[in-house]
Short mmCIF file of C-alpha atoms in Angstrom, two decimals:
data_model
loop_
_atom_site.label_atom_id
_atom_site.label_comp_id
_atom_site.label_asym_id
_atom_site.label_seq_id
_atom_site.Cartn_x
_atom_site.Cartn_y
_atom_site.Cartn_z
CA UNK C 94 85.80 94.03 75.65
CA UNK C 95 86.65 90.44 75.44
CA UNK C 96 89.22 91.61 72.76
CA UNK C 97 90.33 94.13 75.46
CA UNK C 98 90.79 91.34 77.97
CA UNK C 99 92.83 89.15 75.35
CA UNK C 100 94.95 92.34 74.64
CA UNK C 101 95.95 92.13 78.50
CA UNK C 102 98.05 88.98 77.73
CA UNK C 103 99.45 90.21 74.61
CA UNK C 104 103.13 89.90 74.07
CA UNK C 105 103.50 93.86 73.04
CA UNK C 106 103.62 96.45 75.72
CA UNK C 107 101.84 98.78 73.35
CA UNK C 108 99.09 96.28 73.00
CA UNK C 109 98.77 95.70 76.76
CA UNK C 110 99.01 99.32 77.60
CA UNK C 111 96.05 100.01 75.05
CA UNK C 112 94.05 97.30 76.32
CA UNK C 113 94.39 98.38 79.57
CA UNK C 114 93.23 102.00 78.58
CA UNK C 115 90.21 100.33 76.89
CA UNK C 116 89.01 98.60 79.76
CA UNK C 117 89.28 101.60 82.26
CA UNK C 118 87.71 103.71 79.81
CA UNK C 119 84.37 101.38 80.17
CA UNK C 120 84.44 99.97 83.64
CA UNK C 121 82.83 96.61 84.12
CA UNK C 122 82.80 94.92 87.43
CA UNK C 123 83.36 91.65 85.32
CA UNK C 124 86.74 92.40 84.68
CA UNK C 125 88.11 93.58 87.87
CA UNK C 126 89.83 89.85 88.58
CA UNK C 127 91.48 90.06 85.40
CA UNK C 128 93.03 93.26 86.17
CA UNK C 129 94.07 92.50 89.61
CA UNK C 130 95.29 89.42 88.25
CA UNK C 131 97.47 91.05 85.39
CA UNK C 132 99.02 93.53 87.83
CA UNK C 133 100.79 90.65 89.59
CA UNK C 134 102.84 89.52 86.50
CA UNK C 135 102.76 92.58 84.30
CA UNK C 136 106.59 93.44 83.62
CA UNK C 137 106.34 97.02 82.23
CA UNK C 138 105.77 99.65 84.59
CA UNK C 139 103.53 101.88 82.11
CA UNK C 140 101.28 98.81 81.90
CA UNK C 141 100.92 98.30 85.46
CA UNK C 142 100.49 102.13 86.06
CA UNK C 143 97.64 101.96 83.47
CA UNK C 144 96.40 98.55 85.30
CA UNK C 145 96.06 100.73 88.24
CA UNK C 146 94.26 103.56 86.90
CA UNK C 147 91.78 100.80 85.22
CA UNK C 148 90.92 99.80 88.90
CA UNK C 149 90.64 103.02 90.16
CA UNK C 150 87.97 103.90 87.57
CA UNK C 151 85.66 100.61 89.12
CA UNK C 152 83.74 101.14 92.35
CA UNK C 153 85.75 100.64 95.37
CA UNK C 154 83.57 97.90 96.95
CA UNK C 155 84.27 95.79 93.83
CA UNK C 156 87.96 96.37 93.71
CA UNK C 157 89.37 96.57 97.40
CA UNK C 158 88.43 93.16 98.37
CA UNK C 159 90.17 91.41 95.41
CA UNK C 160 93.43 93.72 96.17
CA UNK C 161 93.25 92.87 99.72
CA UNK C 162 93.75 88.98 98.87
CA UNK C 163 96.78 89.78 96.67
CA UNK C 164 98.51 91.45 99.95
CA UNK C 165 98.77 87.65 101.05
CA UNK C 166 100.20 86.24 97.50
CA UNK C 167 103.78 85.04 97.67
CA UNK C 168 104.49 86.83 94.55
CA UNK C 169 106.33 90.53 95.57
CA UNK C 170 104.84 92.20 92.55
CA UNK C 171 101.33 91.45 93.65
CA UNK C 172 101.56 92.59 97.11
CA UNK C 173 103.45 95.53 95.95
CA UNK C 174 101.47 96.69 93.05
CA UNK C 175 98.09 95.86 95.23
CA UNK C 176 99.75 98.55 97.87
CA UNK C 177 100.09 100.84 95.18
CA UNK C 178 96.75 100.63 93.85
CA UNK C 179 95.09 100.65 97.21
CA UNK C 180 96.87 103.93 97.97
CA UNK C 181 95.50 105.42 94.65
CA UNK C 182 91.93 104.19 95.21
CA UNK C 183 92.25 105.75 99.03
CA UNK C 184 89.63 103.38 100.80
CA UNK C 185 90.17 103.66 104.36
CA UNK C 186 88.36 100.48 105.25
CA UNK C 187 91.68 98.79 103.54
CA UNK C 188 93.84 99.98 106.63
CA UNK C 189 93.74 97.16 108.69
CA UNK C 190 95.16 95.16 106.46
CA UNK C 191 98.34 97.35 106.08
CA UNK C 192 100.28 95.15 108.66
CA UNK C 193 103.31 95.38 110.49
CA UNK C 194 104.48 92.53 108.30
CA UNK C 195 103.99 94.59 105.09
CA UNK C 196 105.83 97.53 106.20
CA UNK C 197 108.62 95.57 107.28
CA UNK C 198 108.37 93.24 104.26
CA UNK C 199 111.71 92.10 103.18
CA UNK C 200 111.17 93.03 99.56
CA UNK C 201 112.34 97.14 99.21
CA UNK C 202 109.41 97.53 96.59
CA UNK C 203 106.71 95.78 98.75
CA UNK C 204 108.04 98.03 101.69
CA UNK C 205 107.94 101.27 99.96
CA UNK C 206 104.39 100.79 98.83
CA UNK C 207 103.21 99.89 102.18
CA UNK C 208 104.77 103.09 103.11
CA UNK C 209 102.85 104.92 100.96
CA UNK C 210 99.74 103.09 101.29
CA UNK C 211 99.81 103.25 105.25
CA UNK C 212 100.21 107.11 105.34
CA UNK C 213 97.47 107.59 102.59
CA UNK C 214 95.06 105.62 104.77
CA UNK C 215 96.14 105.87 108.46
CA UNK C 216 93.02 107.04 110.60
CA UNK C 217 93.55 110.15 112.42
CA UNK C 218 95.21 109.45 115.90
CA UNK C 219 96.90 106.57 114.61
CA UNK C 220 99.71 108.33 113.16
CA UNK C 221 102.25 107.85 116.10
CA UNK C 222 101.79 104.17 116.37
CA UNK C 223 102.36 104.35 112.56
CA UNK C 224 105.46 106.21 112.70
CA UNK C 225 106.75 104.14 115.26
CA UNK C 226 106.69 100.97 112.96
CA UNK C 227 108.29 103.35 109.78
CA UNK C 228 110.89 104.23 112.44
CA UNK C 229 112.20 100.66 112.75
CA UNK C 230 112.93 100.62 109.18
CA UNK C 231 115.61 103.80 109.22
CA UNK C 232 118.81 103.05 107.57
CA UNK C 233 117.36 100.31 105.54
CA UNK C 234 118.64 99.83 101.84
CA UNK C 235 119.95 102.17 99.36
CA UNK C 236 118.96 105.69 98.49
CA UNK C 237 115.62 105.32 96.58
CA UNK C 238 114.34 103.03 99.62
CA UNK C 239 115.72 105.41 102.28
CA UNK C 240 113.69 108.68 100.57
CA UNK C 241 110.67 106.85 100.21
CA UNK C 242 110.66 106.25 104.20
CA UNK C 243 111.90 109.59 104.74
CA UNK C 244 108.96 111.24 102.83
CA UNK C 245 106.24 108.77 104.73
CA UNK C 246 107.99 109.91 107.91
CA UNK C 247 107.77 113.53 106.79
CA UNK C 248 104.02 113.04 105.51
CA UNK C 249 103.13 112.33 109.20
CA UNK C 250 103.86 115.52 110.58
CA UNK C 251 104.73 116.08 114.17
CA UNK C 252 103.91 112.63 115.33
CA UNK C 253 107.27 111.78 114.29
CA UNK C 254 109.47 114.32 115.91
CA UNK C 255 109.82 112.57 119.06
CA UNK C 256 110.78 109.23 117.16
CA UNK C 257 113.53 110.77 115.01
CA UNK C 258 115.16 112.40 117.96
CA UNK C 259 115.37 109.18 119.84
CA UNK C 260 116.59 107.56 116.21
CA UNK C 261 119.38 110.23 115.87
CA UNK C 262 121.29 108.71 118.84
CA UNK C 263 120.99 105.07 117.64
CA UNK C 264 124.14 103.11 118.06
CA UNK C 265 123.98 102.20 114.15
CA UNK C 266 125.46 105.12 112.09
CA UNK C 267 122.98 104.32 109.52
CA UNK C 268 120.12 104.52 111.43
CA UNK C 269 121.51 107.98 112.92
CA UNK C 270 122.30 109.46 109.60
CA UNK C 271 118.85 108.58 108.00
CA UNK C 272 117.20 109.86 111.26
CA UNK C 273 119.08 113.27 111.12
CA UNK C 274 118.37 113.88 107.31
CA UNK C 275 114.81 112.69 107.67
CA UNK C 276 114.11 115.27 110.81
CA UNK C 277 116.16 117.71 108.39
CA UNK C 278 113.24 117.32 105.55
CA UNK C 279 110.73 117.76 108.47
CA UNK C 280 111.96 120.89 109.22
CA UNK C 281 112.49 121.86 105.41
CA UNK C 282 110.75 119.96 103.10
CA UNK C 283 112.30 121.84 99.99
CA UNK C 284 115.77 120.93 101.30
CA UNK C 285 116.06 117.54 99.32
CA UNK C 286 117.29 114.30 100.53
CA UNK C 287 120.92 114.55 99.09
CA UNK C 288 121.44 118.03 100.85
CA UNK C 289 119.77 116.60 103.98
CA UNK C 290 122.12 113.51 104.01
CA UNK C 291 125.18 115.34 103.35
CA UNK C 292 124.40 117.67 106.36
CA UNK C 293 123.58 114.58 108.98
CA UNK C 294 127.12 113.68 107.91
CA UNK C 295 128.37 116.78 108.68
CA UNK C 296 126.42 116.83 112.13
CA UNK C 297 127.66 113.18 112.76
CA UNK C 298 131.27 114.01 112.10
CA UNK C 299 130.95 117.08 114.20
CA UNK C 300 129.71 115.21 116.75
CA UNK C 301 132.39 112.25 116.71
CA UNK C 302 135.31 115.23 116.90
CA UNK C 303 133.75 116.73 119.74
CA UNK C 304 133.63 113.59 121.52
CA UNK C 305 137.26 112.54 120.61
CA UNK C 306 138.47 116.45 121.89
#
């Protein structure tokens, strides 16, 4: 197993991938720290995904504490990958660590990972408060970020309806458009984000024309 751990630092992505697979295939709590450490710096997405898989093969009681420490890292990748892994593990004891600071993180990848983790871990009854925090991010970033936020809000179901309707009259047109599109997806999840955004634009254009008339 020492050879597999050394393989995690190899220059070749394929070697690192096989090493992560080997570690996950024969779980050993002694190697959790190294897996978590590697997640923070691994440049290849496929290898990071295998590292996450390897961590999920270990007991949550061993993996979660180290992942929670990563949420306080100054390295954005460490935070985002830890959040991603926590969402896969699904241990609700991690919920208190999904803070407003992470949900509004300046790094889009960290924020997206926090939204996914929050939706996966939110305790029953706390959905409305989470929806309110997520709604503060409406209109943020490019298409990928907006799609991620819409998916997170839709996953919260009825808890977001009133919040989206309030955001649909926000002074910021980006917020309005994103809120209207998300409400469309809430009503019809099969519509697709591109279609929902185009419909939101039409609704806003018609509203503007009505005010001018």
